[in-house]
Amino acid sequence: MIKDFFYYEPVKLLFGEGALNQTGEYASAYGKKALIITTGTFFKESGLVDRLQRILKKSKIDSVYFSAVDPNPLHTQIDAGAAVAKSEGCDMFIGLGGGSAIDAAKGMAVAFGHDRPIWDFCIGEDVQVISAKTMPIIAITTTSGTGSEATQWSVITNPSSEEKPGIGSDNTFAKVAIVDPELMASMPPKITASTGFDTLAHAIEAYTSTASTPITDMMCEKAIRLVGLYLRRAVKDGSDREARNGMAFANTLAGIGIANGVVTVCHGLAHSVGGVCGTTHGETLACMTPQTFRFSMRANPEKYKNIGMWLRNEYFNEGQDLLEDSLEEVEAVINDVGLNVGLRALGVDDKHLDKIANGVIGYMGGSIEIDPMNPTKEDLIQILKESM
Ligand SMILES: [Fe+2]
């Protein structure tokens, strides 16, 4: 029997080497003046921002550049970007970069469109609905991770409350997503590894969540096979075009996976760890995926046992213990791309664990509700301890 499901993915997706050159043609339907958002000035210095501005100009789109965004975008930076867009008369937001830049573009489009601080849409008793007032968003991804170009999700950090919620609605999908593997060629090995592991975590979690759909299950399977084939190669040799191309596709497929199947306990924990300790997303996931996998795998063994087989790009699993075998394959990826460190090495201390667990329950509760094992607070703390 095919499971009953709901599926929604309203993004115009342009994939391929050189796709950046067509950004203006696709974006011109949505605005006349864009705020281009990057995380820091690297892409200004590399010439990519100037190149994008020239491409936009050919389609009669003016643009302004905004780079004051942290790798974990702060709510105050979102509000600052929205204010610049207002004073410059922008009517469209282009995120150029990894998930941070694209998430920031989404947040600014929400804050600008509703004329309210972004935190009003994040947490609290009076949390605001993200309506169709949200301004148009264009996503240009330069990493093979986060999947943000294909999702409605935007992750916003509040350093004073140490919270890092994921927000989104049907109105925060990008109008257009540009996935150009050429833009990923200069990604250093460490970022290739951590963003690539984020892709694998998305595919595993969207596939095993109780919100999974038959359509996204197919996409997650393909994403996991592509990660198995290409992540190690992309980390070892960034100029390997076939590997970059494969990881770019895996990232987008897994992004569509989490747009519908969402994420489970590992991402719930990783958001809260990031909020409390300021850790990097992909590395945090790599620390905790073995333990969350082990915790949840017996709640849906039929699905979890496929993951190892797919990572080997095989079709028949002849291992003795299929679940343990699957977990070992995931651990092998983590080891081979140099992400085999514990949470303690990322700066997490025993004194943080209670606050981290409370954060998951407080603002990432959906991730534990749709986890097949539905963990309690005690379970969360145990997983954290075993991931130190
Ligand atoms: Fe993620």
CSV table of C-alpha atoms and ligand atoms in Angstrom, one decimal:
chain,number,residue,atom,x,y,z
A,1,MET,CA,0.0,0.0,0.0
A,2,ILE,CA,1.2,3.5,-0.8
A,3,LYS,CA,1.1,5.7,2.3
A,4,ASP,CA,-1.3,8.7,2.2
A,5,PHE,CA,0.7,11.9,1.9
A,6,PHE,CA,0.8,15.6,1.2
A,7,TYR,CA,3.6,17.0,-0.9
A,8,TYR,CA,4.4,20.7,-1.8
A,9,GLU,CA,7.5,22.1,-3.6
A,10,PRO,CA,6.7,25.4,-5.4
A,11,VAL,CA,10.3,26.3,-6.4
A,12,LYS,CA,11.5,27.0,-9.9
A,13,LEU,CA,14.7,25.0,-9.9
A,14,LEU,CA,17.6,25.7,-12.4
A,15,PHE,CA,20.4,23.1,-12.1
A,16,GLY,CA,23.7,23.0,-14.0
A,17,GLU,CA,27.2,24.4,-14.6
A,18,GLY,CA,26.8,28.0,-15.7
A,19,ALA,CA,23.1,28.2,-14.4
A,20,LEU,CA,24.1,31.5,-12.6
A,21,ASN,CA,24.2,33.3,-15.9
A,22,GLN,CA,20.4,32.8,-16.2
A,23,THR,CA,19.6,34.3,-12.8
A,24,GLY,CA,18.3,37.6,-14.3
A,25,GLU,CA,16.0,35.9,-16.8
A,26,TYR,CA,14.3,34.0,-14.0
A,27,ALA,CA,14.4,36.7,-11.3
A,28,SER,CA,13.0,39.5,-13.5
A,29,ALA,CA,9.4,38.3,-13.0
A,30,TYR,CA,9.7,39.1,-9.3
A,31,GLY,CA,11.3,42.5,-8.9
A,32,LYS,CA,13.3,45.4,-10.2
A,33,LYS,CA,15.8,46.0,-7.4
A,34,ALA,CA,17.4,43.2,-5.4
A,35,LEU,CA,19.2,43.1,-2.1
A,36,ILE,CA,22.0,40.6,-2.5
A,37,ILE,CA,22.9,38.9,0.8
A,38,THR,CA,26.2,37.1,1.5
A,39,THR,CA,27.8,35.9,4.7
A,40,GLY,CA,30.8,38.2,5.0
A,41,THR,CA,32.7,39.7,2.0
A,42,PHE,CA,34.4,36.6,0.5
A,43,PHE,CA,32.2,36.6,-2.6
A,44,LYS,CA,32.7,40.3,-3.1
A,45,GLU,CA,36.5,39.8,-3.0
A,46,SER,CA,36.3,36.8,-5.3
A,47,GLY,CA,34.3,38.8,-7.9
A,48,LEU,CA,31.2,36.7,-7.7
A,49,VAL,CA,29.0,39.5,-6.3
A,50,ASP,CA,30.1,41.8,-9.2
A,51,ARG,CA,29.5,39.0,-11.7
A,52,LEU,CA,25.9,38.5,-10.3
A,53,GLN,CA,25.2,42.2,-10.4
A,54,ARG,CA,26.3,42.3,-14.1
A,55,ILE,CA,24.1,39.3,-14.9
A,56,LEU,CA,21.1,41.0,-13.1
A,57,LYS,CA,21.7,44.3,-14.9
A,58,LYS,CA,21.3,42.5,-18.3
A,59,SER,CA,17.7,41.8,-17.2
A,60,LYS,CA,17.3,45.4,-16.0
A,61,ILE,CA,17.5,44.4,-12.3
A,62,ASP,CA,19.3,46.9,-10.1
A,63,SER,CA,20.9,45.6,-6.9
A,64,VAL,CA,22.4,46.5,-3.6
A,65,TYR,CA,24.9,44.3,-1.7
A,66,PHE,CA,24.6,43.4,2.1
A,67,SER,CA,27.3,41.3,3.8
A,68,ALA,CA,26.8,41.8,7.5
A,69,VAL,CA,25.5,38.3,8.2
A,70,ASP,CA,27.1,35.7,10.5
A,71,PRO,CA,27.4,32.0,9.6
A,72,ASN,CA,24.6,31.5,12.2
A,73,PRO,CA,22.5,34.6,11.1
A,74,LEU,CA,21.4,36.8,14.0
A,75,HIS,CA,17.9,38.2,14.3
A,76,THR,CA,19.4,41.7,14.6
A,77,GLN,CA,21.3,41.2,11.3
A,78,ILE,CA,18.0,40.1,9.6
A,79,ASP,CA,16.3,43.3,10.8
A,80,ALA,CA,19.3,45.4,9.7
A,81,GLY,CA,19.2,43.9,6.2
A,82,ALA,CA,15.4,44.5,5.9
A,83,ALA,CA,16.0,48.2,6.9
A,84,VAL,CA,18.7,48.6,4.2
A,85,ALA,CA,16.3,47.1,1.7
A,86,LYS,CA,13.6,49.5,2.7
A,87,SER,CA,15.9,52.6,2.5
A,88,GLU,CA,17.2,51.4,-0.9
A,89,GLY,CA,13.8,50.7,-2.4
A,90,CYS,CA,14.5,46.9,-2.9
A,91,ASP,CA,11.6,44.6,-3.8
A,92,MET,CA,13.4,41.2,-3.9
A,93,PHE,CA,16.0,39.3,-1.8
A,94,ILE,CA,18.7,37.2,-3.3
A,95,GLY,CA,20.7,34.9,-0.9
A,96,LEU,CA,24.1,34.1,-2.5
A,97,GLY,CA,26.0,31.5,-0.5
A,98,GLY,CA,25.3,28.6,1.8
A,99,GLY,CA,22.4,28.1,4.0
A,100,SER,CA,23.3,31.1,6.1
A,101,ALA,CA,23.0,33.6,3.3
A,102,ILE,CA,19.8,32.0,1.9
A,103,ASP,CA,18.2,31.7,5.3
A,104,ALA,CA,19.1,35.4,6.0
A,105,ALA,CA,17.4,36.4,2.6
A,106,LYS,CA,14.3,34.5,3.6
A,107,GLY,CA,14.2,36.2,7.1
A,108,MET,CA,14.7,39.6,5.6
A,109,ALA,CA,11.9,39.0,3.0
A,110,VAL,CA,9.6,38.1,5.9
A,111,ALA,CA,10.6,41.1,8.2
A,112,PHE,CA,10.5,43.6,5.3
A,113,GLY,CA,7.1,42.3,3.9
A,114,HIS,CA,5.4,42.4,7.3
A,115,ASP,CA,7.2,45.5,8.6
A,116,ARG,CA,8.0,43.7,11.9
A,117,PRO,CA,11.2,42.4,13.6
A,118,ILE,CA,12.0,38.8,12.5
A,119,TRP,CA,12.0,37.5,16.1
A,120,ASP,CA,8.2,38.2,16.2
A,121,PHE,CA,7.9,35.3,13.8
A,122,CYS,CA,10.2,32.9,15.7
A,123,ILE,CA,9.3,32.1,19.3
A,124,GLY,CA,6.7,33.3,21.8
A,125,GLU,CA,3.1,33.2,22.8
A,126,ASP,CA,2.3,35.9,20.3
A,127,VAL,CA,4.3,34.4,17.4
A,128,GLN,CA,3.2,35.9,14.1
A,129,VAL,CA,2.1,33.9,11.1
A,130,ILE,CA,4.4,34.3,8.0
A,131,SER,CA,1.9,35.4,5.4
A,132,ALA,CA,1.9,36.1,1.7
A,133,LYS,CA,3.2,39.6,2.5
A,134,THR,CA,6.7,37.9,2.4
A,135,MET,CA,8.7,39.5,-0.4
A,136,PRO,CA,10.1,37.4,-3.3
A,137,ILE,CA,13.2,35.3,-2.5
A,138,ILE,CA,15.8,34.0,-5.0
A,139,ALA,CA,18.3,31.4,-3.7
A,140,ILE,CA,21.7,30.8,-5.2
A,141,THR,CA,23.5,28.1,-3.4
A,142,THR,CA,27.3,27.9,-3.3
A,143,THR,CA,27.6,24.9,-1.0
A,144,SER,CA,26.3,21.3,-1.3
A,145,GLY,CA,24.5,21.2,2.0
A,146,THR,CA,21.6,22.8,3.9
A,147,GLY,CA,19.2,22.4,1.0
A,148,SER,CA,17.9,25.8,1.9
A,149,GLU,CA,17.3,26.7,-1.8
A,150,ALA,CA,14.7,24.0,-1.9
A,151,THR,CA,13.0,24.5,1.5
A,152,GLN,CA,10.8,26.9,3.3
A,153,TRP,CA,13.0,26.7,6.4
A,154,SER,CA,15.1,29.6,7.7
A,155,VAL,CA,17.2,29.2,10.9
A,156,ILE,CA,17.6,32.4,13.0
A,157,THR,CA,19.8,32.8,16.0
A,158,ASN,CA,19.1,35.0,19.1
A,159,PRO,CA,22.4,35.2,21.1
A,160,SER,CA,20.8,36.8,24.1
A,161,SER,CA,18.3,34.0,24.6
A,162,GLU,CA,20.7,31.4,23.2
A,163,GLU,CA,17.9,30.1,20.9
A,164,LYS,CA,18.2,29.0,17.2
A,165,PRO,CA,14.7,28.1,15.9
A,166,GLY,CA,13.9,27.0,12.3
A,167,ILE,CA,10.9,29.0,10.9
A,168,GLY,CA,9.1,28.9,7.6
A,169,SER,CA,5.7,28.7,5.9
A,170,ASP,CA,4.4,28.1,2.3
A,171,ASN,CA,5.5,31.7,1.7
A,172,THR,CA,9.2,31.3,2.4
A,173,PHE,CA,10.1,29.0,-0.4
A,174,ALA,CA,12.4,30.7,-3.0
A,175,LYS,CA,10.6,31.7,-6.2
A,176,VAL,CA,13.8,30.6,-8.1
A,177,ALA,CA,16.7,28.4,-6.9
A,178,ILE,CA,19.9,28.4,-8.9
A,179,VAL,CA,22.1,25.3,-8.3
A,180,ASP,CA,25.3,25.8,-10.3
A,181,PRO,CA,28.0,23.2,-9.3
A,182,GLU,CA,30.7,25.5,-10.8
A,183,LEU,CA,30.1,27.9,-7.8
A,184,MET,CA,31.0,25.0,-5.4
A,185,ALA,CA,34.4,24.2,-6.9
A,186,SER,CA,36.3,26.6,-4.6
A,187,MET,CA,34.7,25.3,-1.4
A,188,PRO,CA,37.5,24.2,1.0
A,189,PRO,CA,37.6,20.5,2.1
A,190,LYS,CA,36.4,21.2,5.6
A,191,ILE,CA,33.2,23.0,4.5
A,192,THR,CA,32.7,20.4,1.7
A,193,ALA,CA,32.7,17.8,4.5
A,194,SER,CA,30.4,19.6,7.0
A,195,THR,CA,27.9,20.8,4.4
A,196,GLY,CA,28.0,17.4,2.7
A,197,PHE,CA,27.2,15.7,5.9
A,198,ASP,CA,24.3,18.1,6.5
A,199,THR,CA,22.9,16.7,3.2
A,200,LEU,CA,23.3,13.1,4.4
A,201,ALA,CA,21.6,14.0,7.7
A,202,HIS,CA,18.7,15.7,5.9
A,203,ALA,CA,18.2,12.6,3.7
A,204,ILE,CA,18.4,10.2,6.6
A,205,GLU,CA,16.0,12.2,8.8
A,206,ALA,CA,13.4,13.1,6.1
A,207,TYR,CA,13.4,9.5,5.0
A,208,THR,CA,12.9,8.1,8.5
A,209,SER,CA,10.5,10.8,9.9
A,210,THR,CA,6.9,9.9,10.4
A,211,ALA,CA,6.2,12.9,8.0
A,212,SER,CA,8.0,11.2,5.1
A,213,THR,CA,6.2,10.8,1.8
A,214,PRO,CA,6.6,8.2,-1.0
A,215,ILE,CA,7.9,11.0,-3.3
A,216,THR,CA,10.5,12.3,-0.9
A,217,ASP,CA,11.5,8.7,0.0
A,218,MET,CA,12.7,8.3,-3.6
A,219,MET,CA,14.6,11.6,-3.4
A,220,CYS,CA,16.2,10.7,-0.1
A,221,GLU,CA,17.3,7.3,-1.5
A,222,LYS,CA,18.9,9.0,-4.5
A,223,ALA,CA,20.5,11.6,-2.2
A,224,ILE,CA,22.0,8.9,0.0
A,225,ARG,CA,23.4,7.0,-2.9
A,226,LEU,CA,25.0,10.2,-4.3
A,227,VAL,CA,26.5,11.0,-0.9
A,228,GLY,CA,28.0,7.5,-0.8
A,229,LEU,CA,29.4,7.8,-4.3
A,230,TYR,CA,30.7,11.4,-4.2
A,231,LEU,CA,31.2,13.0,-0.8
A,232,ARG,CA,34.5,11.4,-0.1
A,233,ARG,CA,35.7,12.3,-3.6
A,234,ALA,CA,34.5,16.0,-3.3
A,235,VAL,CA,36.4,16.3,0.0
A,236,LYS,CA,39.6,14.8,-1.4
A,237,ASP,CA,39.6,16.7,-4.6
A,238,GLY,CA,37.5,19.9,-4.9
A,239,SER,CA,38.1,20.1,-8.6
A,240,ASP,CA,36.4,16.7,-9.2
A,241,ARG,CA,33.5,18.1,-11.4
A,242,GLU,CA,31.6,14.8,-11.4
A,243,ALA,CA,31.7,14.7,-7.6
A,244,ARG,CA,30.7,18.3,-7.2
A,245,ASN,CA,27.9,17.8,-9.6
A,246,GLY,CA,26.6,14.7,-7.8
A,247,MET,CA,26.8,16.4,-4.3
A,248,ALA,CA,25.0,19.5,-5.7
A,249,PHE,CA,22.1,17.3,-6.9
A,250,ALA,CA,22.1,15.3,-3.6
A,251,ASN,CA,21.9,18.5,-1.6
A,252,THR,CA,18.8,19.7,-3.6
A,253,LEU,CA,17.1,16.4,-3.5
A,254,ALA,CA,17.6,16.1,0.3
A,255,GLY,CA,16.4,19.7,0.6
A,256,ILE,CA,13.1,18.8,-1.1
A,257,GLY,CA,13.1,15.8,1.3
A,258,ILE,CA,13.1,18.1,4.4
A,259,ALA,CA,10.7,20.6,2.9
A,260,ASN,CA,8.1,17.8,3.2
A,261,GLY,CA,9.5,15.1,5.4
A,262,VAL,CA,11.1,17.7,7.7
A,263,VAL,CA,13.8,16.7,10.2
A,264,THR,CA,14.0,14.5,13.3
A,265,VAL,CA,15.8,14.4,16.7
A,266,CYS,CA,19.4,15.0,15.4
A,267,HIS,CA,18.5,18.3,13.8
A,268,GLY,CA,16.3,19.3,16.8
A,269,LEU,CA,19.3,18.7,19.0
A,270,ALA,CA,21.8,20.4,16.6
A,271,HIS,CA,19.7,23.6,16.5
A,272,SER,CA,19.7,23.8,20.3
A,273,VAL,CA,23.4,22.9,20.6
A,274,GLY,CA,24.1,25.6,18.0
A,275,GLY,CA,22.0,28.1,19.9
A,276,VAL,CA,23.6,27.5,23.3
A,277,CYS,CA,27.2,26.8,22.2
A,278,GLY,CA,27.5,28.5,18.7
A,279,THR,CA,28.7,25.3,17.0
A,280,THR,CA,28.8,24.7,13.3
A,281,HIS,CA,25.7,23.0,12.0
A,282,GLY,CA,27.2,20.1,9.9
A,283,GLU,CA,29.9,19.3,12.5
A,284,THR,CA,27.3,19.2,15.2
A,285,LEU,CA,25.2,16.8,13.2
A,286,ALA,CA,28.1,14.5,12.6
A,287,CYS,CA,28.8,14.3,16.4
A,288,MET,CA,25.3,13.2,17.1
A,289,THR,CA,24.1,11.2,14.1
A,290,PRO,CA,25.6,7.9,15.2
A,291,GLN,CA,23.8,8.1,18.6
A,292,THR,CA,20.5,9.4,17.2
A,293,PHE,CA,20.6,6.8,14.5
A,294,ARG,CA,21.2,4.1,17.1
A,295,PHE,CA,18.4,5.5,19.4
A,296,SER,CA,15.8,5.6,16.6
A,297,MET,CA,16.7,2.7,14.3
A,298,ARG,CA,14.7,0.0,16.0
A,299,ALA,CA,11.5,2.0,15.7
A,300,ASN,CA,11.6,1.6,11.9
A,301,PRO,CA,14.1,-1.1,11.0
A,302,GLU,CA,12.8,-1.6,7.5
A,303,LYS,CA,13.9,2.0,6.6
A,304,TYR,CA,17.0,2.3,8.7
A,305,LYS,CA,18.5,-0.9,7.3
A,306,ASN,CA,18.3,0.5,3.7
A,307,ILE,CA,20.6,3.5,4.5
A,308,GLY,CA,23.8,1.5,4.7
A,309,MET,CA,23.0,-0.4,1.5
A,310,TRP,CA,22.3,2.9,-0.3
A,311,LEU,CA,25.5,4.5,0.9
A,312,ARG,CA,27.3,1.5,-0.8
A,313,ASN,CA,25.1,2.1,-3.8
A,314,GLU,CA,24.0,-1.5,-3.6
A,315,TYR,CA,20.6,-3.1,-4.2
A,316,PHE,CA,20.8,-6.2,-2.0
A,317,ASN,CA,22.0,-6.1,1.6
A,318,GLU,CA,23.5,-9.4,2.6
A,319,GLY,CA,25.0,-8.2,5.9
A,320,GLN,CA,24.4,-10.3,9.1
A,321,ASP,CA,23.0,-7.5,11.2
A,322,LEU,CA,21.4,-5.1,8.8
A,323,LEU,CA,20.8,-2.3,11.3
A,324,GLU,CA,24.3,-2.4,12.8
A,325,ASP,CA,25.7,-2.6,9.3
A,326,SER,CA,23.8,0.5,8.3
A,327,LEU,CA,25.1,2.4,11.3
A,328,GLU,CA,28.6,1.4,10.5
A,329,GLU,CA,28.3,2.7,7.0
A,330,VAL,CA,27.2,6.1,8.3
A,331,GLU,CA,30.1,6.1,10.8
A,332,ALA,CA,32.5,5.3,8.0
A,333,VAL,CA,31.4,8.4,6.1
A,334,ILE,CA,31.9,10.5,9.2
A,335,ASN,CA,35.4,9.1,9.7
A,336,ASP,CA,36.5,9.3,6.1
A,337,VAL,CA,35.6,13.0,5.7
A,338,GLY,CA,37.3,13.9,9.1
A,339,LEU,CA,34.2,14.7,11.1
A,340,ASN,CA,34.8,12.1,13.8
A,341,VAL,CA,35.0,14.4,16.8
A,342,GLY,CA,32.7,14.6,19.8
A,343,LEU,CA,30.6,17.5,21.0
A,344,ARG,CA,33.1,18.3,23.8
A,345,ALA,CA,35.7,19.2,21.1
A,346,LEU,CA,33.2,21.7,19.7
A,347,GLY,CA,32.9,23.5,23.0
A,348,VAL,CA,29.9,21.7,24.5
A,349,ASP,CA,30.1,21.1,28.3
A,350,ASP,CA,28.1,18.9,30.7
A,351,LYS,CA,26.7,22.1,32.2
A,352,HIS,CA,25.0,23.0,28.9
A,353,LEU,CA,23.0,19.7,28.5
A,354,ASP,CA,19.9,20.6,30.4
A,355,LYS,CA,19.5,23.9,28.6
A,356,ILE,CA,20.1,22.2,25.2
A,357,ALA,CA,17.4,19.6,26.0
A,358,ASN,CA,14.9,22.2,27.1
A,359,GLY,CA,15.6,24.2,23.9
A,360,VAL,CA,14.7,21.1,21.7
A,361,ILE,CA,11.5,20.6,23.6
A,362,GLY,CA,10.7,24.3,23.7
A,363,TYR,CA,11.1,25.4,20.1
A,364,MET,CA,12.1,22.3,18.0
A,365,GLY,CA,9.4,20.1,19.5
A,366,GLY,CA,8.2,19.1,16.0
A,367,SER,CA,11.5,17.3,15.4
A,368,ILE,CA,11.0,14.9,18.3
A,369,GLU,CA,7.2,14.4,17.6
A,370,ILE,CA,8.0,13.1,14.1
A,371,ASP,CA,11.0,11.1,15.1
A,372,PRO,CA,10.1,7.5,14.9
A,373,MET,CA,11.2,6.9,18.5
A,374,ASN,CA,9.7,10.1,20.0
A,375,PRO,CA,12.4,10.8,22.6
A,376,THR,CA,11.8,12.2,26.1
A,377,LYS,CA,14.0,14.8,27.8
A,378,GLU,CA,15.9,12.0,29.5
A,379,ASP,CA,16.5,10.4,26.2
A,380,LEU,CA,17.8,13.7,24.7
A,381,ILE,CA,20.3,14.1,27.6
A,382,GLN,CA,21.5,10.5,27.2
A,383,ILE,CA,22.0,11.0,23.5
A,384,LEU,CA,24.0,14.2,24.2
A,385,LYS,CA,26.1,12.5,26.8
A,386,GLU,CA,26.9,9.6,24.4
A,387,SER,CA,27.8,12.1,21.7
A,388,MET,CA,30.4,14.1,23.9
B,1,FE,FE,20.6,20.9,8.3
